[in-house]
XYZ file of C-alpha atoms in Angstrom:
632
model
C 35.295 108.614 130.605
C 37.560 108.858 134.334
C 35.713 109.649 136.827
C 36.886 111.383 140.407
C 35.843 111.330 143.356
C 36.393 114.521 145.817
C 38.132 113.975 148.800
C 36.037 114.043 152.122
C 36.689 115.318 155.536
C 37.731 112.717 158.127
C 35.163 111.230 160.198
C 35.344 113.607 163.897
C 34.966 111.365 166.901
C 32.511 112.727 169.237
C 32.763 113.229 172.809
C 30.328 113.199 175.348
C 29.580 116.644 176.565
C 28.293 117.739 179.678
C 24.448 119.365 180.567
C 23.840 122.779 178.590
C 23.212 125.280 181.401
C 20.309 127.327 180.405
C 21.942 130.569 180.999
C 24.733 129.476 178.907
C 24.112 129.649 174.718
C 25.224 127.006 173.144
C 28.398 127.156 170.816
C 28.699 127.685 166.984
C 29.571 124.521 165.110
C 33.401 124.563 164.785
C 34.356 124.271 160.977
C 35.331 121.089 159.524
C 38.751 120.527 158.626
C 39.902 119.920 155.187
C 42.471 117.104 154.203
C 45.456 119.162 152.504
C 46.276 117.549 149.098
C 49.156 115.165 148.912
C 52.257 116.977 146.969
C 53.069 114.312 144.652
C 49.565 114.366 143.559
C 49.716 118.196 142.735
C 52.749 117.984 140.675
C 51.468 114.875 138.669
C 48.252 117.050 138.009
C 50.371 120.300 137.022
C 53.121 118.185 135.092
C 49.899 116.280 132.678
C 47.306 119.419 132.554
C 44.232 120.132 134.308
C 42.442 118.714 130.998
C 44.065 115.345 131.243
C 44.080 115.123 134.957
C 41.939 116.753 137.340
C 43.348 118.307 140.211
C 42.995 116.681 143.785
C 41.316 119.773 144.903
C 38.056 121.658 145.796
C 36.525 123.906 142.743
C 34.745 126.570 144.070
C 32.037 128.213 142.892
C 33.027 129.956 139.087
C 36.314 128.451 139.358
C 38.678 126.595 137.019
C 40.472 123.303 137.461
C 44.058 125.666 136.831
C 42.999 127.963 139.367
C 42.517 125.610 141.885
C 45.411 123.351 141.410
C 47.455 126.752 142.070
C 45.588 127.327 145.199
C 46.013 123.950 146.369
C 49.661 124.135 145.703
C 50.308 127.472 147.513
C 48.256 126.086 150.452
C 50.416 122.622 150.422
C 53.619 125.004 150.383
C 52.900 127.346 153.273
C 52.029 123.928 155.298
C 55.240 122.482 153.884
C 57.120 125.734 155.099
C 55.582 126.172 158.491
C 56.463 122.514 159.466
C 60.266 122.909 159.397
C 62.034 123.699 161.917
C 65.263 126.590 161.537
C 68.303 124.453 161.568
C 71.036 125.484 164.376
C 73.299 128.001 162.950
C 76.664 127.287 162.305
C 80.098 128.088 163.667
C 81.087 130.764 161.777
C 84.743 130.595 160.199
C 87.498 132.344 161.602
C 88.566 135.778 160.316
C 91.440 135.853 157.430
C 94.979 136.058 158.665
C 96.486 139.412 158.463
C 98.597 139.531 155.315
C 100.838 142.810 156.058
C 102.884 143.219 152.880
C 102.026 146.104 150.797
C 99.179 146.367 148.362
C 99.808 146.375 144.371
C 100.263 149.585 142.586
C 96.149 150.692 140.870
C 97.955 150.108 137.531
C 99.696 146.665 138.317
C 96.231 145.941 140.143
C 94.627 146.699 136.824
C 96.829 144.377 134.480
C 96.922 141.233 137.143
C 92.912 141.620 136.506
C 93.429 141.701 132.476
C 95.916 138.843 132.576
C 93.838 136.916 134.867
C 90.201 137.314 132.510
C 92.278 136.220 129.783
C 93.398 132.739 130.314
C 91.704 130.930 127.743
C 94.463 132.154 124.890
C 94.442 131.772 121.356
C 92.736 129.001 119.655
C 93.563 129.454 116.647
C 96.566 128.416 114.780
C 97.613 131.579 113.803
C 98.396 133.784 116.384
C 98.251 137.741 114.592
C 100.662 140.420 116.265
C 98.650 140.382 119.876
C 100.882 139.586 122.470
C 99.783 135.821 124.151
C 98.918 137.430 128.013
C 98.810 133.636 129.199
C 102.826 133.494 128.563
C 103.227 136.464 130.280
C 100.981 135.550 133.282
C 103.996 133.491 135.121
C 106.394 136.329 134.508
C 103.933 138.979 136.348
C 103.707 136.641 139.243
C 107.174 135.811 139.778
C 108.081 139.922 139.424
C 105.429 140.752 141.394
C 106.526 138.431 144.256
C 110.148 139.288 144.254
C 109.325 142.721 145.213
C 107.145 141.749 147.849
C 103.539 143.045 147.113
C 100.378 140.687 147.927
C 97.618 140.191 146.265
C 94.496 142.225 146.045
C 91.403 140.425 148.140
C 89.023 140.273 145.483
C 91.257 139.271 142.733
C 92.434 136.318 145.160
C 89.224 133.757 143.825
C 90.611 134.460 139.881
C 94.093 133.695 140.910
C 93.681 130.462 142.644
C 91.137 129.285 139.603
C 94.010 130.451 137.441
C 96.537 128.050 139.709
C 93.796 125.500 140.154
C 93.821 125.301 136.093
C 97.909 125.667 135.546
C 99.666 123.570 138.066
C 103.069 125.716 136.399
C 101.386 128.804 137.962
C 101.268 127.424 141.458
C 104.034 128.088 143.221
C 104.502 131.795 142.090
C 100.418 132.555 142.423
C 100.620 130.844 146.242
C 103.052 133.484 147.221
C 101.943 136.069 145.793
C 98.213 135.156 147.454
C 99.530 134.815 150.659
C 98.287 133.357 153.776
C 94.480 133.870 152.764
C 94.849 131.350 149.967
C 95.023 128.986 152.427
C 92.096 130.451 154.723
C 90.259 130.558 151.372
C 91.323 126.798 150.186
C 89.582 125.598 153.855
C 86.648 126.898 152.581
C 86.210 125.756 148.725
C 87.294 122.252 148.133
C 88.355 123.230 144.447
C 90.878 124.818 145.878
C 92.290 122.035 148.450
C 95.670 121.719 146.248
C 96.503 124.970 148.062
C 97.126 122.855 151.032
C 99.343 120.394 149.610
C 102.244 122.364 150.141
C 102.899 123.930 146.657
C 103.454 127.516 147.903
C 104.386 129.039 152.012
C 101.507 130.310 153.011
C 101.493 129.715 156.505
C 103.372 131.776 159.080
C 105.411 128.942 160.685
C 106.319 128.756 164.392
C 110.216 128.748 164.349
C 113.077 130.216 166.335
C 112.318 130.422 169.708
C 108.872 128.711 170.147
C 109.535 124.788 170.596
C 106.710 123.934 171.617
C 104.742 125.479 168.237
C 107.312 123.599 166.185
C 106.258 120.227 167.971
C 103.105 120.636 167.723
C 102.738 121.850 164.175
C 104.345 118.969 163.029
C 102.547 116.529 165.239
C 99.557 117.982 163.895
C 99.970 119.643 160.875
C 98.758 119.137 157.582
C 101.232 117.193 155.267
C 102.308 120.589 153.304
C 102.134 122.680 156.502
C 104.958 119.746 157.631
C 106.833 119.722 154.735
C 107.023 123.784 154.932
C 107.984 123.235 158.470
C 110.880 120.989 157.992
C 112.368 123.229 154.862
C 112.301 126.201 157.113
C 113.578 124.697 159.807
C 116.118 123.368 157.784
C 116.806 126.769 156.379
C 117.486 128.500 159.994
C 119.002 125.254 162.053
C 120.018 122.370 159.847
C 120.784 120.132 163.107
C 117.143 121.086 164.742
C 115.664 119.972 161.179
C 116.688 116.534 161.183
C 116.294 116.401 164.763
C 112.195 116.853 164.105
C 112.304 114.659 161.789
C 113.838 111.908 163.521
C 111.427 112.110 166.374
C 108.673 111.057 164.209
C 110.760 109.449 161.049
C 109.716 104.999 162.361
C 106.175 105.845 162.140
C 105.601 108.125 158.862
C 103.980 106.358 155.541
C 106.489 105.648 153.128
C 105.469 108.544 150.511
C 105.451 110.660 153.046
C 109.485 109.552 154.205
C 110.337 110.155 150.629
C 109.095 113.787 150.566
C 110.567 114.467 153.806
C 114.149 112.767 152.592
C 113.844 114.687 149.857
C 113.677 118.264 152.168
C 117.167 117.488 153.359
C 118.554 118.299 150.278
C 119.119 121.626 151.235
C 121.790 122.615 153.477
C 122.849 118.690 153.302
C 126.297 118.426 154.996
C 127.892 115.559 157.003
C 125.965 115.846 160.030
C 123.217 114.426 157.874
C 125.191 110.693 157.138
C 124.748 108.735 159.784
C 120.556 109.672 159.429
C 120.886 108.561 155.873
C 123.397 105.925 156.400
C 120.072 104.295 158.693
C 117.806 105.367 155.706
C 119.594 102.749 153.497
C 118.004 99.911 155.148
C 114.422 101.607 155.065
C 111.614 99.238 153.946
C 111.055 101.687 150.849
C 112.815 100.991 148.395
C 112.365 104.759 146.757
C 113.690 105.659 149.862
C 116.592 103.940 150.051
C 117.209 105.061 146.503
C 116.798 108.834 147.449
C 119.111 108.069 150.700
C 121.585 106.782 148.374
C 121.457 109.757 146.042
C 122.198 112.355 148.877
C 124.621 110.351 150.315
C 126.747 110.308 146.869
C 127.007 114.208 146.937
C 128.476 114.027 149.868
C 131.984 113.830 148.825
C 133.430 112.632 151.768
C 130.554 110.071 153.095
C 131.368 106.317 153.594
C 129.027 105.260 150.531
C 131.016 107.813 148.231
C 133.959 105.902 149.207
C 132.680 102.607 148.900
C 131.252 103.128 145.548
C 134.827 104.861 144.535
C 136.570 101.815 145.367
C 134.334 99.570 143.543
C 133.998 102.430 140.561
C 137.940 102.390 140.508
C 138.148 98.681 140.250
C 136.419 98.629 137.353
C 137.749 101.808 135.570
C 141.890 102.689 135.133
C 144.372 103.306 132.361
C 145.084 100.821 130.275
C 149.269 100.513 130.487
C 149.388 97.248 127.966
C 148.460 99.972 124.935
C 151.063 102.408 123.017
C 148.996 105.262 123.736
C 147.320 106.364 126.864
C 143.800 105.143 127.368
C 141.012 104.221 129.352
C 140.395 100.420 130.009
C 137.114 99.209 131.418
C 136.364 96.005 133.189
C 132.129 96.173 134.314
C 131.127 94.174 137.198
C 129.924 90.698 136.840
C 127.046 90.605 139.849
C 125.296 93.468 142.074
C 126.381 91.826 145.261
C 124.275 92.599 148.435
C 125.883 95.593 149.690
C 125.892 97.256 146.251
C 122.443 96.784 146.423
C 122.027 98.245 150.271
C 123.855 101.471 148.639
C 121.541 102.220 145.920
C 122.486 100.191 142.534
C 119.152 98.590 141.180
C 119.893 95.198 139.905
C 117.285 94.693 137.369
C 118.236 97.191 134.316
C 115.353 98.619 132.240
C 114.505 97.133 129.185
C 117.069 97.181 126.416
C 119.741 97.608 128.929
C 122.617 95.182 129.087
C 122.760 94.188 133.346
C 126.692 95.126 133.605
C 126.842 98.615 131.685
C 123.661 99.205 134.182
C 125.483 98.485 137.408
C 128.547 100.298 135.782
C 126.751 103.738 134.795
C 125.599 103.516 138.627
C 128.539 102.879 140.354
C 130.302 105.866 138.458
C 127.350 108.092 139.046
C 127.729 107.567 142.290
C 131.619 107.760 142.403
C 133.041 111.338 143.600
C 134.821 113.013 140.167
C 137.581 114.975 142.209
C 138.712 111.303 142.818
C 139.770 110.457 139.166
C 142.671 112.452 139.050
C 144.660 110.365 141.369
C 142.889 107.554 139.341
C 144.398 108.893 135.914
C 148.159 110.005 137.003
C 147.435 112.996 137.618
C 145.170 114.525 135.114
C 142.387 117.143 134.828
C 138.594 117.116 134.090
C 139.425 117.951 130.359
C 142.447 115.662 129.736
C 140.705 112.286 131.316
C 137.484 113.040 128.941
C 140.053 113.450 126.093
C 141.437 109.337 126.736
C 140.198 107.288 124.329
C 138.280 104.336 125.850
C 138.533 100.580 124.584
C 135.808 98.194 123.833
C 133.397 100.733 123.130
C 132.979 101.748 126.880
C 133.062 105.482 125.909
C 129.367 106.556 125.337
C 128.508 104.604 128.892
C 131.276 106.220 130.262
C 130.757 109.677 129.519
C 126.766 109.046 130.327
C 127.714 108.619 133.558
C 130.301 111.079 134.514
C 127.728 113.546 133.133
C 125.058 112.480 135.416
C 127.647 112.478 138.057
C 128.325 115.915 137.255
C 125.324 117.565 137.803
C 124.677 115.547 140.629
C 127.647 116.513 142.457
C 127.361 120.305 140.543
C 130.981 119.924 138.958
C 131.722 122.829 136.766
C 135.072 121.595 135.710
C 133.835 118.328 134.435
C 130.409 120.021 132.768
C 132.852 122.143 131.148
C 135.323 119.221 130.033
C 132.366 116.928 128.935
C 130.205 119.936 127.120
C 133.369 120.883 124.751
C 133.783 123.725 122.765
C 130.468 124.571 121.318
C 131.547 125.604 118.086
C 133.364 122.461 117.326
C 132.032 120.705 114.104
C 131.229 117.503 116.070
C 129.762 118.973 119.021
C 125.740 118.633 117.107
C 126.693 114.707 116.404
C 127.090 115.181 120.291
C 124.316 116.123 121.688
C 122.598 113.371 121.637
C 125.040 110.176 120.407
C 123.547 107.019 119.370
C 122.604 104.815 122.284
C 123.166 107.873 124.340
C 121.382 108.997 127.704
C 123.232 112.207 128.273
C 121.134 115.350 128.606
C 123.611 118.409 128.057
C 120.846 120.829 128.657
C 121.369 119.643 132.544
C 124.960 119.801 132.439
C 124.770 123.565 131.212
C 122.890 124.230 134.541
C 126.059 123.583 136.354
C 127.619 126.283 134.478
C 127.440 130.312 136.107
C 124.490 131.967 134.221
C 126.480 134.289 132.151
C 128.897 131.122 131.101
C 125.798 129.278 129.969
C 124.662 131.780 127.843
C 127.934 132.567 126.148
C 128.024 128.435 125.453
C 124.618 128.439 123.888
C 125.202 131.252 122.089
C 128.040 130.164 120.344
C 126.114 126.545 119.813
C 123.544 127.890 118.150
C 125.952 130.501 115.675
C 127.700 127.385 114.711
C 125.008 124.945 114.740
C 121.663 126.714 114.352
C 118.307 126.527 116.695
C 117.420 123.256 115.808
C 118.683 121.407 119.078
C 119.112 124.642 121.373
C 115.612 124.612 121.892
C 116.257 123.201 125.276
C 118.960 124.672 125.918
C 117.545 128.026 125.734
C 114.723 126.714 128.351
C 117.820 126.891 130.545
C 119.429 130.356 130.395
C 118.622 133.201 132.420
C 116.326 135.364 131.623
C 116.412 138.318 130.150
C 119.011 136.446 127.824
C 122.259 137.971 128.421
C 124.090 138.923 125.509
C 125.896 137.763 122.948
C 122.649 135.016 123.683
C 119.747 137.308 122.505
C 121.554 138.438 119.130
C 122.220 135.146 117.815
C 118.659 133.830 118.671
C 117.622 136.446 116.617
C 119.877 136.423 113.963
C 119.030 132.543 113.767
C 115.600 133.354 113.302
C 116.384 136.329 110.856
C 118.309 133.687 108.711
C 115.947 131.257 108.640
C 113.021 133.639 107.491
C 115.687 134.909 104.563
C 116.511 131.204 103.900
C 112.937 130.493 103.055
C 112.585 128.219 106.211
C 108.813 126.652 107.156
C 108.042 129.413 109.662
C 105.881 127.094 111.736
C 109.098 125.147 112.804
C 110.604 127.858 114.747
C 106.950 128.695 116.554
C 109.004 127.598 119.823
C 111.865 129.528 119.765
C 110.084 132.780 118.982
C 107.475 131.914 122.004
C 110.679 131.896 124.233
C 111.845 134.666 122.410
C 109.030 136.611 123.741
C 109.397 135.535 127.165
C 112.952 135.623 127.490
C 114.474 138.151 125.282
C 116.032 141.969 127.287
C 113.005 144.230 126.823
C 115.302 146.767 125.894
C 115.890 145.221 122.691
C 112.484 145.923 121.180
C 113.438 149.086 119.165
C 116.445 147.669 117.506
C 113.943 144.889 116.540
C 111.566 147.420 114.443
C 113.400 146.690 111.591
C 112.740 142.944 111.420
C 108.876 143.775 111.326
C 108.352 145.132 107.194
C 107.401 141.955 105.224
C 110.064 141.080 103.030
C 110.038 139.313 99.370
C 109.502 135.321 99.274
C 112.703 133.626 98.534
C 112.035 130.756 95.742
C 110.948 127.781 97.597
C 110.052 129.403 100.314
C 106.800 128.365 102.254
C 103.306 129.810 100.505
C 102.785 132.859 103.293
C 105.866 132.784 105.059
C 106.699 136.278 104.588
C 103.341 137.506 106.472
C 103.882 135.250 109.237
C 107.349 136.112 109.674
C 106.271 139.439 109.577
C 103.452 139.230 112.052
C 105.616 136.790 114.163
C 108.466 139.766 114.821
C 105.658 142.246 115.339
C 104.356 140.115 118.149
C 107.888 140.120 119.295
C 108.424 143.970 119.565
C 104.831 144.330 120.926
C 105.638 141.577 123.612
C 108.701 143.435 124.658
C 107.598 146.228 124.854
C 104.601 145.059 126.720
C 107.033 143.333 129.449
C 108.521 146.555 130.192
C 105.487 148.336 130.464
C 104.409 145.427 133.151
C 107.761 146.040 134.947
C 107.694 149.807 135.498
C 103.535 149.354 136.662
C 105.298 147.332 139.074
C 108.469 149.334 140.004
C 107.914 151.339 143.150
C 107.586 155.484 143.507
C 111.233 157.066 142.506
C 111.467 158.275 145.785
C 112.355 154.920 147.086
C 109.665 155.146 149.930
C 107.613 150.915 149.214
C 104.193 151.133 148.494
C 101.606 152.342 150.986
C 100.205 149.320 152.915
C 96.234 148.933 153.141
C 94.914 147.406 156.637
C 93.925 143.869 156.569
C 90.163 144.517 156.852
C 90.103 146.508 153.942
C 87.799 146.261 151.823
C 87.264 144.263 147.995
C 89.293 146.778 146.443
C 92.675 147.869 147.527
C 94.513 150.851 147.339
C 98.133 152.035 146.482
C 100.351 154.309 144.905
C 99.780 154.978 141.608
C 103.236 153.592 139.486
C 102.808 153.574 135.937
C 99.820 153.929 133.270
C 98.158 151.625 131.320
C 99.449 152.222 128.224
C 101.649 149.681 126.369
C 104.774 152.001 126.194
C 107.368 152.421 128.863
C 110.688 151.177 129.460
C 112.376 148.980 132.296
C 114.003 145.549 133.052
C 112.052 142.539 133.134
C 112.912 139.785 135.935
C 111.272 136.711 134.281
C 110.662 133.580 135.515
C 113.078 131.574 133.867
C 115.728 129.050 135.934
C 118.346 131.570 137.506
C 118.950 134.652 138.251
C 118.473 137.697 136.143
C 121.649 138.907 134.250
C 121.827 142.343 132.605
C 123.463 142.781 129.314
C 125.785 145.180 130.150
C 127.402 142.266 131.845
C 128.197 140.036 128.867
C 129.730 136.595 129.985
C 133.456 135.783 129.332
C 134.265 132.394 127.509
C 134.725 129.341 130.057
C 138.079 128.673 131.172
C 139.167 125.557 129.199
C 136.647 126.413 126.154
C 138.036 126.845 122.598
C 138.151 130.113 120.556
C 134.709 131.493 119.956
C 133.885 131.154 116.262
C 133.963 134.495 114.242
C 130.268 136.171 114.133
C 128.659 139.009 112.391
C 126.090 140.387 114.270
C 123.315 141.155 111.663
C 122.317 144.662 111.014
C 118.955 145.152 112.382
C 120.552 144.276 116.198
C 123.966 146.404 115.992
C 123.163 148.929 118.628
């Protein structure tokens, strides 16, 4: 049996008192103060129960132990709260900056709310016929940004959450969110990514405010400094370079690399002295980037030095009966080559001499090879045989040079005719590091779409997936027709249906929405050919139904964003408006409508009416019959 003792009140010391005045009555005795029960003991008694532990509280007549415990806890709580002093009020945040851009139309605002609420995607292996809203969100953000709208205030938290979860959404999401995205990011650590320069969300002090430019450059966040330098370079490249030079020696290596990368836009010969000094930088990455930038300037001293070295190693073989290219790779990587950006140590599996040769050719101006090879143009030079098995290494280096220098003539020559029988094998020759997809980005949008369409018609979709990703959105004809034709042929051949899910997903995002009505015939369930994958007919039918539904939804989304036909821009709402914005109605929430899609693919949108013409140096395209469902 556990014995408990009742806590007694502490003894109050007595003090001498003055003699009592007979005329004054004696004061009544003061109540004896009771010591509060320790809070930890009260918690222990509550956790164990009053039956197992007697609470450290005095029991009144007729009161149970549990009631006494609760009374003691209430008294202790009041004592604890009464002893707290109010904390000093924190500094209130500054008001959010104004965003003068027009607000979204009501239908577009509701559409954005639906897209942000359905970010989970479809976790099943079979998607069904419903459009994938997660893949439509990037297109919606890009289209809204191109039309100059701002995001509704009430949806800014959800928009920032979506951008935090998906890095591919951040540039478009932050651009739509505007300056208030930075304001919110400073108040929430989960949105700090918005402060790292993924989008321009602040007003930059450029133009007639040199003091503001200097102050923000010296005191701003890194993201703000990068955005400031980029904006200033667009306005005045020399002023941007001068601003960078003021703090260049004191910047960190990783910051110098980012600032140097900002010089790519509007790069000119005036930047050459600064870049030449950067060739001696203590950071290897900075030196490499400076050499790459100098190699894109055909008249730079570095380009001349690289050309002299490369021309010494490569030329016409005059000893052979037929014209051919002779190659003698460098035998050493001297200090001058290393200062000009040539890495001396090759990656694993590469020989030193071939590694050095590739870097020299990559940095050599392509226009100088005409004189080196007796006035031959790019196509004639590429067609020459190369001795001693140097063809793959040499052509790979020329491919990288064409991409770096954005030389369309050399890109056409290296790409060749898309319908050539050997072209499929040349996409990735044995031991080659060339990337024909990057070469395609050098061509104009229309010519690029034509080349990929002819390649698909001749070789199918197996090697064309990455090529499709660099074509302008929406896909111009004949590219859109070639993709759907190839999918239809694969279905008729009984191909494994899930092998083309990636291409089907691209088609949902990149086909012209105007083609939806012409694709209805493909949604029917067809008889499965002999040897086809079980259930493939139903899958193909679902896939084409989803394709048609997605195209129509994209058309509706664009119609909801389109301003009223009167030509006036949507009415703006004062920045101090409530959580919901108001704006003119444009479109409805029904999944019907027409319009053209702006898309988010690289390049600008190309209308289907502007059919691209074949490249000037390309071979005649093979004859291809358009399948009936795509006939206009």
